[in-house]
Short mmCIF file of C-alpha atoms and ligand atoms in Angstrom, two decimals:
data_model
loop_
_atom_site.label_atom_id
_atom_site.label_comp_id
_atom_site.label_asym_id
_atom_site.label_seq_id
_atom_site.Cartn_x
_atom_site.Cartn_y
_atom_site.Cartn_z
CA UNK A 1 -99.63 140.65 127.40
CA UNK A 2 -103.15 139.81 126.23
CA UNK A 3 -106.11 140.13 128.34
CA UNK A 4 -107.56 136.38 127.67
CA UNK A 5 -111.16 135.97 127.90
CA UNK A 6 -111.84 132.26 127.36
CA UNK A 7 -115.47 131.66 126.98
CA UNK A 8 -117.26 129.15 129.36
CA UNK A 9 -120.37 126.93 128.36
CA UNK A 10 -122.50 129.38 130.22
CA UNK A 11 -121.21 132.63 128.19
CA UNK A 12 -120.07 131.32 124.62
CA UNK A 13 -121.42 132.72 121.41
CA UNK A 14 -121.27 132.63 118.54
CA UNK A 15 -123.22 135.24 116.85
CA UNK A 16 -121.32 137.26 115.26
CA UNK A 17 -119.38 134.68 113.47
CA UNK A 18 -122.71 132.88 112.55
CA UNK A 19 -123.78 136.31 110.91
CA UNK A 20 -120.58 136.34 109.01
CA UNK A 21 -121.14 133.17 107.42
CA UNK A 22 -124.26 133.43 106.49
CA UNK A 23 -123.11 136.20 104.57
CA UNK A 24 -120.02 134.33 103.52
CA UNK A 25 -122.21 131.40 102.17
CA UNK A 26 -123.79 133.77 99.47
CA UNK A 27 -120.17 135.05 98.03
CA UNK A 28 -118.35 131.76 98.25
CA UNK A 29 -119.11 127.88 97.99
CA UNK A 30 -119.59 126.68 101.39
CA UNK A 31 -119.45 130.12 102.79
CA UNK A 32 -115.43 128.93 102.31
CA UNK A 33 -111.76 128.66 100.58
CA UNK A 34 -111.05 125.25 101.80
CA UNK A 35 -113.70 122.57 102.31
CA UNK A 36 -113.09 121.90 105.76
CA UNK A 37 -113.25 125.23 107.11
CA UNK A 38 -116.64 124.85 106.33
CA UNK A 39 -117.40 123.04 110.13
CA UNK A 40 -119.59 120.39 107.93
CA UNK A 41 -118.65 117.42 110.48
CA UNK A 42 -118.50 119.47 113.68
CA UNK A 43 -121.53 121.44 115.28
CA UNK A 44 -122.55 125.37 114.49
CA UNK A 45 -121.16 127.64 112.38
CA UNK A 46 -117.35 127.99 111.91
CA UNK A 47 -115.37 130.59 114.14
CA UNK A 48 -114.29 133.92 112.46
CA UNK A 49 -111.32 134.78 114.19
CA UNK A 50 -110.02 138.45 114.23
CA UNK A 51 -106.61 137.84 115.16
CA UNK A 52 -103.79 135.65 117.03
CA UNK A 53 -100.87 136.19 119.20
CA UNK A 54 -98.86 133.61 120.05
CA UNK A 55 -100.57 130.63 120.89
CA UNK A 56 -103.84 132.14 120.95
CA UNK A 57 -106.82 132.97 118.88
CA UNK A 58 -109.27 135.66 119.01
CA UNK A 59 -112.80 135.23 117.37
CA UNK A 60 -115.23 138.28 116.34
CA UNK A 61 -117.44 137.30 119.08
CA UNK A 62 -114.51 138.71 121.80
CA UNK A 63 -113.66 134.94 122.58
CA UNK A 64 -109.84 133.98 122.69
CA UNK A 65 -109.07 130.09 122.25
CA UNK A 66 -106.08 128.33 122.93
CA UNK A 67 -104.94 127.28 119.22
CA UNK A 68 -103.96 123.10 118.40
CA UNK A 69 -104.76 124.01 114.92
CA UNK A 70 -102.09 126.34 114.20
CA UNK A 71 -103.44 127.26 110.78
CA UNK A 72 -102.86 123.38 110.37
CA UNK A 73 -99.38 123.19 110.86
CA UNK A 74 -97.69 126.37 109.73
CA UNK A 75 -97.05 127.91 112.80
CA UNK A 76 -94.97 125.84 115.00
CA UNK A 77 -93.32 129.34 116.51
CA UNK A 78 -97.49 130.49 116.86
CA UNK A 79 -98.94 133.64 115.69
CA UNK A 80 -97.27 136.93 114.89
CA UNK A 81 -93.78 135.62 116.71
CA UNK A 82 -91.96 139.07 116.74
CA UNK A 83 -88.86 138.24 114.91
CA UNK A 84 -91.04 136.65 111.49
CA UNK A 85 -93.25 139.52 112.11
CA UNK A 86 -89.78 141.98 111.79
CA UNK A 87 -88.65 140.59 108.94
CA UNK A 88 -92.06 140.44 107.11
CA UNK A 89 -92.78 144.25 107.66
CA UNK A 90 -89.02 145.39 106.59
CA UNK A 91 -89.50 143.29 103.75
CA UNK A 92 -93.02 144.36 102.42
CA UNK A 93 -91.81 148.19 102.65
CA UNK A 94 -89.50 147.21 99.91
CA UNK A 95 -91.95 145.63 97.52
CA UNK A 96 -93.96 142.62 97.58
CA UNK A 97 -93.01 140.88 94.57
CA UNK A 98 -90.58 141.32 91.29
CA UNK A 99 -91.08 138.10 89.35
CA UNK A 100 -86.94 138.38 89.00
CA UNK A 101 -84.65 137.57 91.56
CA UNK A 102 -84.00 138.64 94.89
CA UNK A 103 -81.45 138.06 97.43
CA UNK A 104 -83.97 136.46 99.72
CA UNK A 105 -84.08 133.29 97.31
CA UNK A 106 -80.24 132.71 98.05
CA UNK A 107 -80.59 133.84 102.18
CA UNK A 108 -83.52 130.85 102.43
CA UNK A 109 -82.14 128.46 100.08
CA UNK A 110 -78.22 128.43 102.17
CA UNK A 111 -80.74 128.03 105.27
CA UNK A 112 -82.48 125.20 103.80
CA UNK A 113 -79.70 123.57 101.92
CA UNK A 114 -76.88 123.76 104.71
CA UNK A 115 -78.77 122.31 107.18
CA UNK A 116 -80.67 119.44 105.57
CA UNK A 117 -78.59 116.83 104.73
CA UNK A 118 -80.64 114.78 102.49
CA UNK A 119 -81.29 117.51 99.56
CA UNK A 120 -79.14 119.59 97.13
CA UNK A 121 -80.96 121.59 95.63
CA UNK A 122 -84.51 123.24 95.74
CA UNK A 123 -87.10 125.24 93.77
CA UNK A 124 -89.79 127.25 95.61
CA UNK A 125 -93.68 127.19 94.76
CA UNK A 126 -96.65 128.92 96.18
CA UNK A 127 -97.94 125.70 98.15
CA UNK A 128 -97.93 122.07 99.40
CA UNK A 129 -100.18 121.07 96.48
CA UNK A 130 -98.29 122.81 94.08
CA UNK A 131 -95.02 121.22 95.73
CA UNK A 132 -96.28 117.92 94.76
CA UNK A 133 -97.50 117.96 91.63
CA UNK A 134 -94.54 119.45 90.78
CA UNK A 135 -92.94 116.79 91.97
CA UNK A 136 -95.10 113.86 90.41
CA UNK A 137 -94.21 115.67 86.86
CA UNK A 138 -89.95 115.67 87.68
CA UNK A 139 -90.65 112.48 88.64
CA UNK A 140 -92.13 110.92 85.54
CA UNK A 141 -89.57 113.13 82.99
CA UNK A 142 -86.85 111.51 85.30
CA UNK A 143 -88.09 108.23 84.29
CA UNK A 144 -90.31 108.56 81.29
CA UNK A 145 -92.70 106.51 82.83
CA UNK A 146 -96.39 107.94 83.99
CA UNK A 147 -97.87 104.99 87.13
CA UNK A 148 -97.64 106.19 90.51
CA UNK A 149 -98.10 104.36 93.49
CA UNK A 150 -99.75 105.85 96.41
CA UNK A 151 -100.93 104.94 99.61
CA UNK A 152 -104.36 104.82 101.03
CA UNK A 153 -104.66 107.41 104.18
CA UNK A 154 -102.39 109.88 103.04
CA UNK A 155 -103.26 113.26 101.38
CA UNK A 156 -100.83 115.06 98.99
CA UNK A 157 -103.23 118.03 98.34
CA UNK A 158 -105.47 118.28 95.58
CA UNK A 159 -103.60 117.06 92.43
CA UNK A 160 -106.30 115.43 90.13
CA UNK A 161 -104.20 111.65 90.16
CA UNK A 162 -103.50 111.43 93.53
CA UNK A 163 -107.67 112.61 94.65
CA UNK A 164 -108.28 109.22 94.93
CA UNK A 165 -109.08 106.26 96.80
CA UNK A 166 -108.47 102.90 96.58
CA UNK A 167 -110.93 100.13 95.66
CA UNK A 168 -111.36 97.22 97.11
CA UNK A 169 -108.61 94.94 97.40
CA UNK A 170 -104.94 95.30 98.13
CA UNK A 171 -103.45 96.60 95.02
CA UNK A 172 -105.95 98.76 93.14
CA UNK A 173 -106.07 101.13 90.88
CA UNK A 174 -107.30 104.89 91.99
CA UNK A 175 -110.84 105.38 91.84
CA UNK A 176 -111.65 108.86 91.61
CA UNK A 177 -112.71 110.66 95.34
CA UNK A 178 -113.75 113.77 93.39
CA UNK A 179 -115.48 114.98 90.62
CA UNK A 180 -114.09 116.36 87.61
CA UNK A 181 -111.48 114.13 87.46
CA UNK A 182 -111.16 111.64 84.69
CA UNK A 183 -111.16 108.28 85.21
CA UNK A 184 -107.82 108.27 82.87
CA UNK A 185 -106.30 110.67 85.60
CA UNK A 186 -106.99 108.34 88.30
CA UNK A 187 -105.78 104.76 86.54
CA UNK A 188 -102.30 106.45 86.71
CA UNK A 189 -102.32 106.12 89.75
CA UNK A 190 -101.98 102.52 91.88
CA UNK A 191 -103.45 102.65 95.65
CA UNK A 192 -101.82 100.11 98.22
CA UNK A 193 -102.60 100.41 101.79
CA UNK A 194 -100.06 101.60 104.58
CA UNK A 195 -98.24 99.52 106.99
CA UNK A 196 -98.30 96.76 104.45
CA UNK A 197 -95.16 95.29 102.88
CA UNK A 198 -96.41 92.75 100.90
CA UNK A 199 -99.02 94.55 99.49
CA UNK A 200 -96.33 97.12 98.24
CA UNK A 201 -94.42 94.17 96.86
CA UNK A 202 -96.92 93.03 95.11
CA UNK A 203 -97.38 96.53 93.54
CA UNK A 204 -93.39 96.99 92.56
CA UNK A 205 -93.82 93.66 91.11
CA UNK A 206 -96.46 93.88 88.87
CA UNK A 207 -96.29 97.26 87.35
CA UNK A 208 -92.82 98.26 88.07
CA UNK A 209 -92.30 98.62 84.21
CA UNK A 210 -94.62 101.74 84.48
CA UNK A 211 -94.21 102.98 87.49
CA UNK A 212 -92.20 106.93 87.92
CA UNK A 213 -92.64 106.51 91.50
CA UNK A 214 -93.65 105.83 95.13
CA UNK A 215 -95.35 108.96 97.08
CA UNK A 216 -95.70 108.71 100.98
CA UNK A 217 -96.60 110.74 103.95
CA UNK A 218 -93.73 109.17 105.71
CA UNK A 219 -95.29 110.92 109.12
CA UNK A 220 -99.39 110.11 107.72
CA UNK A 221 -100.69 112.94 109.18
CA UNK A 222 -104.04 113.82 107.58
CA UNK A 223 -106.02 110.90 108.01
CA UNK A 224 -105.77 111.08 111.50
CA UNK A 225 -102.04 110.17 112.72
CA UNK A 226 -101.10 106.87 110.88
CA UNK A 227 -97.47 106.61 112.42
CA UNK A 228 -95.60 104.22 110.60
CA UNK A 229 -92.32 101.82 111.64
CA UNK A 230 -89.21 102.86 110.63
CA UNK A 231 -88.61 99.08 108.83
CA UNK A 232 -91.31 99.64 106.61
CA UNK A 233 -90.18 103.02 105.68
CA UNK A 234 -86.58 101.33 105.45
CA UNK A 235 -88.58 98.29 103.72
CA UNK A 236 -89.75 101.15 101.62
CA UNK A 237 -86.76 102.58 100.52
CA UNK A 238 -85.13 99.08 99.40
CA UNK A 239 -88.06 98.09 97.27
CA UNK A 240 -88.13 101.27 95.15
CA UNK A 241 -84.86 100.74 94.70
CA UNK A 242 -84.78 97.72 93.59
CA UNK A 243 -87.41 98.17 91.41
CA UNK A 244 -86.36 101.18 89.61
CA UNK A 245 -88.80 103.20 90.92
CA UNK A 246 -88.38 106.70 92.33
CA UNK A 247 -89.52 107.70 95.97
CA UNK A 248 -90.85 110.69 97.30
CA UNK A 249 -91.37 111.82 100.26
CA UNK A 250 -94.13 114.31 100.83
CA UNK A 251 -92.84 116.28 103.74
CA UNK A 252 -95.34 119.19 103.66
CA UNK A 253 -96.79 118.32 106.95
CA UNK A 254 -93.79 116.38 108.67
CA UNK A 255 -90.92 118.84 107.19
CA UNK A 256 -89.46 120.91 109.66
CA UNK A 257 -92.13 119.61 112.35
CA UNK A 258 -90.67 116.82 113.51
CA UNK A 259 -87.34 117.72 113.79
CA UNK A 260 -85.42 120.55 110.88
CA UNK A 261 -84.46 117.50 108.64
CA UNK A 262 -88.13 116.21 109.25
CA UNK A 263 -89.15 112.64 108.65
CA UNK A 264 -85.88 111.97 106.33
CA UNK A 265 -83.43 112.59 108.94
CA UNK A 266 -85.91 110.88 111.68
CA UNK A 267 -85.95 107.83 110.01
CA UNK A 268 -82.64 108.35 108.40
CA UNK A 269 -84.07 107.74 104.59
CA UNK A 270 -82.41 109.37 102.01
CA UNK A 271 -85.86 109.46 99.45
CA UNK A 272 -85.41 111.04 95.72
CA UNK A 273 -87.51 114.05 95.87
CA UNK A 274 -88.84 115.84 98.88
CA UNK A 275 -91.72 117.81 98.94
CA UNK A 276 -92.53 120.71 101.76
CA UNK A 277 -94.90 123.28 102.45
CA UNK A 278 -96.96 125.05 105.71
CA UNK A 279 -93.70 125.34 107.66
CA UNK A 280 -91.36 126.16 105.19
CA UNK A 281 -93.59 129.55 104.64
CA UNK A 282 -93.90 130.63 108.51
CA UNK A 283 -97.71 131.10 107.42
CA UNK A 284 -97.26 132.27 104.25
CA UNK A 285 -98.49 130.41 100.77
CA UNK A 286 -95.08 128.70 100.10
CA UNK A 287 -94.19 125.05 99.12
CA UNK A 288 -91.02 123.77 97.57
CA UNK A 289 -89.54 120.71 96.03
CA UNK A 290 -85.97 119.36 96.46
CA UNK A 291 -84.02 116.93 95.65
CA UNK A 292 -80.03 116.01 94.67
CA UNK A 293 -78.39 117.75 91.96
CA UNK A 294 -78.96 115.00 89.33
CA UNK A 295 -82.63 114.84 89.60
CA UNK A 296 -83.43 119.18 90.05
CA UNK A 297 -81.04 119.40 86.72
CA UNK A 298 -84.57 117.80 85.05
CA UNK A 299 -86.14 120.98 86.16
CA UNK A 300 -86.56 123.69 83.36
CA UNK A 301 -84.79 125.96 82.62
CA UNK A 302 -81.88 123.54 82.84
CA UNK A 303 -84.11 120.59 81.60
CA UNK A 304 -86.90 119.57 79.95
CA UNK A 305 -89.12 119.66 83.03
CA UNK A 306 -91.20 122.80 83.00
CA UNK A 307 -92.43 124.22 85.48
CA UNK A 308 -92.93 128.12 86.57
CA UNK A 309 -94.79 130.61 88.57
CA UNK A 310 -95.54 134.10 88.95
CA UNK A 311 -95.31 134.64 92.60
CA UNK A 312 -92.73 131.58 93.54
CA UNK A 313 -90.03 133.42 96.25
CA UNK A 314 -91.74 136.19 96.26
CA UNK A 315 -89.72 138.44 99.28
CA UNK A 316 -92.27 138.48 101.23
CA UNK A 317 -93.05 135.04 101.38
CA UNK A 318 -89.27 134.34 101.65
CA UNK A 319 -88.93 136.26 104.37
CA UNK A 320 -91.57 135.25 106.77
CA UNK A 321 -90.22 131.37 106.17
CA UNK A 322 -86.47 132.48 106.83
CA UNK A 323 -87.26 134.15 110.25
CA UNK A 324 -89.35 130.88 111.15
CA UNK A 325 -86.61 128.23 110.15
CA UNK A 326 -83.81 130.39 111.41
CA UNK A 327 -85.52 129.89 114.82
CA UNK A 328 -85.74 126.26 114.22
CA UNK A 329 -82.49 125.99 114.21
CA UNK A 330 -81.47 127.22 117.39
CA UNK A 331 -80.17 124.79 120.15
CA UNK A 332 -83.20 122.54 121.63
CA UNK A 333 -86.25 123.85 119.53
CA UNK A 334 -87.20 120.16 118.92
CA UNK A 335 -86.46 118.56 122.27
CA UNK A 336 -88.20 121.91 123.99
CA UNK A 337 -91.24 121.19 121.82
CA UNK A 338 -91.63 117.37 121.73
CA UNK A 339 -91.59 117.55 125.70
CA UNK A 340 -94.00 119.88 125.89
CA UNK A 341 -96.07 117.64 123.78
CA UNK A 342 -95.23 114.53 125.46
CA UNK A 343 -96.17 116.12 128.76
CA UNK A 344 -99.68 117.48 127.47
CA UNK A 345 -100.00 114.50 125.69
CA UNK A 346 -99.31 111.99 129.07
CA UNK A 347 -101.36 114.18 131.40
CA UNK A 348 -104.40 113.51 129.14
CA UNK A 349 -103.82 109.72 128.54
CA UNK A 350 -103.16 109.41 132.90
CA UNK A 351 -106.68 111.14 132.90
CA UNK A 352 -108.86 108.94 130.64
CA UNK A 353 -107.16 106.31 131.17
CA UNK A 354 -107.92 106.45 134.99
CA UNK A 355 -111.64 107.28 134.07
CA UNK A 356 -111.81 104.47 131.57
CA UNK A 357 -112.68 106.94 128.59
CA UNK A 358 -111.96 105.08 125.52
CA UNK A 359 -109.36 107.72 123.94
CA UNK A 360 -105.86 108.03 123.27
CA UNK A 361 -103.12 110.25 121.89
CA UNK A 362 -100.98 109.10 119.09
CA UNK A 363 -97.99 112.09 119.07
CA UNK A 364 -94.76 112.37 116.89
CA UNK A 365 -93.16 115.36 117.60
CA UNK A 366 -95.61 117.75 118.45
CA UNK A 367 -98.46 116.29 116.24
CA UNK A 368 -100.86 114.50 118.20
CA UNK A 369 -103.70 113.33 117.35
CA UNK A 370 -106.77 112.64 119.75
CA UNK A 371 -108.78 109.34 118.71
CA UNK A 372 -111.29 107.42 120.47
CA UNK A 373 -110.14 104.03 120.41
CA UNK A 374 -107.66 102.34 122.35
CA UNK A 375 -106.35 100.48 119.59
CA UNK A 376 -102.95 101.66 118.00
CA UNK A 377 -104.02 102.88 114.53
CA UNK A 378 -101.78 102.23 111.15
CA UNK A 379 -104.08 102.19 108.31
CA UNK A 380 -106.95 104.16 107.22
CA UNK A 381 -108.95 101.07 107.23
CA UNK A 382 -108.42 100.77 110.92
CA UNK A 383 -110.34 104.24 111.73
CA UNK A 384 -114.15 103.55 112.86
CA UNK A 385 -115.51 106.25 111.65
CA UNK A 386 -118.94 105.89 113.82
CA UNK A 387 -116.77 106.61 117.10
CA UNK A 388 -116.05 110.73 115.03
CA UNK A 389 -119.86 111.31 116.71
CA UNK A 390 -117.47 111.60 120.16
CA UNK A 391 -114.99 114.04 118.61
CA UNK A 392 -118.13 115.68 117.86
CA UNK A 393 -119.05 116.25 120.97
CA UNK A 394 -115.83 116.91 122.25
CA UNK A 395 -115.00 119.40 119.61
CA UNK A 396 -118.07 121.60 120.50
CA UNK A 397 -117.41 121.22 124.16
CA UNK A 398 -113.67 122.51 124.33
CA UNK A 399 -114.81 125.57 122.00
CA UNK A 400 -117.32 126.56 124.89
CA UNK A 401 -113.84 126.49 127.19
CA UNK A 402 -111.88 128.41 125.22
CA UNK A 403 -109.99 125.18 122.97
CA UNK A 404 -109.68 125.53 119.51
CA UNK A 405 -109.08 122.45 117.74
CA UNK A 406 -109.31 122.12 113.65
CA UNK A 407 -112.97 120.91 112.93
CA UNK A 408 -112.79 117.13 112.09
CA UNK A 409 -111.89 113.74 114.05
CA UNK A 410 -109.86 112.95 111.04
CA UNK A 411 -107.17 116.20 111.88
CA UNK A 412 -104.30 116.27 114.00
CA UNK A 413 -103.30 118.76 116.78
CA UNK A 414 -100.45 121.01 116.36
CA UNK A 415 -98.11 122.39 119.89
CA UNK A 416 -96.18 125.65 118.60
CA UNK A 417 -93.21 127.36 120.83
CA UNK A 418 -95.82 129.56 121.65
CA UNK A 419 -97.72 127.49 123.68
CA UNK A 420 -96.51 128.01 127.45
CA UNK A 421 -96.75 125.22 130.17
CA UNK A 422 -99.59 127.64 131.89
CA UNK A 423 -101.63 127.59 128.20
CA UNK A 424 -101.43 124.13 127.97
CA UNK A 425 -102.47 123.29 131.80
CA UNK A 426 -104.90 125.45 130.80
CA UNK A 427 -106.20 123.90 127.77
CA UNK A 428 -106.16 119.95 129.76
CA UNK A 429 -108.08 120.92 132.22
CA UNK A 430 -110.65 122.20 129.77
CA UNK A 431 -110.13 119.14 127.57
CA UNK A 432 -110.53 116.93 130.53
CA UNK A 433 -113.72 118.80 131.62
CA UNK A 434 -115.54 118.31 127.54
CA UNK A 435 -114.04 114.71 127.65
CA UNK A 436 -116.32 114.41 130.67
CA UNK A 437 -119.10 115.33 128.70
CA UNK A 438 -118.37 113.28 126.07
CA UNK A 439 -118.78 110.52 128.49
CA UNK A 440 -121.57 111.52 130.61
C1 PLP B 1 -101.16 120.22 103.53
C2 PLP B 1 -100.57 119.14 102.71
C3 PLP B 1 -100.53 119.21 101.30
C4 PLP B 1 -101.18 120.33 100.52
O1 PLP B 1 -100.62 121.57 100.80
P1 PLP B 1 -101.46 122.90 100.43
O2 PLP B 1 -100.52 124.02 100.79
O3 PLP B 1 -102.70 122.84 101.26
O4 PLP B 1 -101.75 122.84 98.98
C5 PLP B 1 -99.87 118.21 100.62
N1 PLP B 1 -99.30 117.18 101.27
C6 PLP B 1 -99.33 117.08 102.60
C7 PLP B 1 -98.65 115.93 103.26
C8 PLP B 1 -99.98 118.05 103.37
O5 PLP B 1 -100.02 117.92 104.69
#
């Protein structure tokens, strides 16, 4: 077992990692790979860590941290679990990638394909992003049309049409959120806000004729947690059906996470394509699209879909996410974690509720999300963003105690297996103790 040594707001530090990135800013944009590594809307310098175990991290400054990020999703069984960790070194010895075949591709795809009842078949990719826009372009040579619709609130990675927000009004067309994107890129694309069926009518109805599909975070989960009801998923369903149109569930975030068959066999939906990633990988770069036979036929080199990569299945890769979903799959994962969740989740509410803190804790599964409102939050445009100053706060005071949460108001928590009933006593009390100082 690990000797923990949690820091305390009298002993934390963070020198070393500030002396890293320092360094890191003069090699790399930001000092980072991924723009919100960066700690931009949190306070000090991000945390280098050296290592994890389980459900804990260790940073270069000799700190360990109870983990909710969990490399932002990935690792529902936690860090280095020793079975994906098995199967990842006997499988590197052997060669770390071919660009042929390997029996690995057949071992994960049986996994995948026997146990999820709403796909047939699936091609692997090398991430969530990649998974999607992959997914966008089966979808439009399935339909030879080019519109999608979209929803505002929910990310699908950083595929130029679908980096953008809506304008104002209830049905517009994307406006470009980044640069280098042209505007002709974004007016593919049609934004209508969540939790909304008229709006989404509305949508259908007036450029149906164009439109290849629907794409949905059916579990909104990156935007802070924008749960949903089932009838307007159901709602949903029925109206791109009608219509013509194709729908697509982006399932990087909610596949495997909130239960093996994810939001589609929560809800019950059977959607057109399927898109995963994070989980699917066991914390390697993986992604994968899926759908039934019909539609993956599209896909070159069976149809006129192309679509390829260099490293897609690589072993490796393949390994690390058959160890994690083989794990999945065994008798109460789900119910074990969403308890656990529930629990933490309840224990936190009881306190700030009996303080009268203004903060609650949206949870599907075991995502939660901790926002400081006591309003129940649908839509994007529902988020104040002025109350973020107290996730701030609290974000800086649970890394003094040893919590390690991802660095932005707008992120959700993530409970792996890993996380024991001690850890997560553990991390309340601290979270308590910051949410006191939030308040003070
Ligand atoms: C994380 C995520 C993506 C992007 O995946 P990457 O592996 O970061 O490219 C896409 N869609 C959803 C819903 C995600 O959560």
């Amino acid at each position: 077992m690990n000797q923990n040594s949690y820091p305390s707001p009298a002993t934390f530090t963070r020198a070393q990692s500030a002396a890293l990135f320092e360094t890191a800013q003069t090699y790399f944009p930001g000092g980072v790979h991924s723009p919100v590594r960066a700690f931009k809307s949190v306070q000090g310098p991000p945390v280098f860590f050296e290592r994890g175990e389980g459900c804990h991290l260790y940073d270069v400054d000799g700190q360990s941290y109870v983990d909710f990020c969990c490399s932002w999703g990935p690792l529902i069984l936690g860090h280095v679990h020793p079975e994906v960790l098995a199967r990842v070194q006997q499988t590197v010895a052997s060669g770390m990638s071919f660009g042929a075949p390997t029996p690995h591709d057949n071992l994960i795809g049986k996994l995948v394909l026997d146990n999820h009842r709403y796909i047939e078949m699936i091609r692997f990719v090398s991430s969530g992003t990649e998974a999607v826009m992959s997914a966008l372009r089966l979808a439009r040579g399935v339909t030879g049309k080019s519109k999608v619709i979209k929803f505002e609130g929910c990310y699908h990675g950083h595929v130029d049409s679908l980096l953008v927000k809506a304008g104002s009004g209830l049905v517009t067309f994307g406006i470009s959120s980044s640069a280098g994107i042209p505007e002709s890129f974004a007016a593919e694309t049609i934004v209508v806000p969540l939790a909304d069926p008229e709006a989404l009518e509305s949508a259908l109805k007036q450029y149906a004729g164009e439109v290849a599909c629907v794409i949905i975070e059916p579990v909104p989960a990156n935007n802070g947690l924008l749960l949903q009801s089932a009838e307007f998923l159901r709602f949903l369903r029925e109206k791109t059906r009608e219509y013509g149109v194709l729908l697509i569930f982006d399932e990087v975030i909610s596949g495997f996470r909130v239960g093996f068959e994810g939001a589609a066999g929560l809800y019950d939906i059977q959607p057109d394509i399927l898109t995963f990633g994070k989980i699917i990988g066991g914390g390697m770069p993986v992604g994968a699209y899926a759908a039934s036979k019909e539609i993956m036929q599209h896909v070159a080199p069976v149809g006129p879909v192309y679509q390829a990569g260099t490293l897609s299945a690589n072993p490796v890769a393949m390994a690390a996410g058959f160890a994690t979903l083989t794990e999945l799959l065994k008798p109460g994962f789900y119910e074990g974690l969403e308890a656990k969740t529930a629990a933490f989740t309840g224990r936190l509410q009881a306190y700030c509720d009996q303080k009268g803190y203004e903060v609650t804790f949206p949870h599907q599964g075991s995502i939660f999300w901790p926002t400081f409102t006591r309003e129940t939050i649908h839509r994007s445009d529902e988020i104040d963003d002025s109350r973020m100053r107290f996730f701030k706060v609290m974000h800086l005071e649970c890394l003094k105690r040893g919590v390690y949460f991802g660095p932005s108001g707008y992120e959700v928590g993530f409970i792996s297996s890993a996380h024991t009933d001690a850890d997560l006593d553990f991390a309340a009390s601290q979270i308590e103790a910051s949410l006191d100082v939030v308040f003070s």
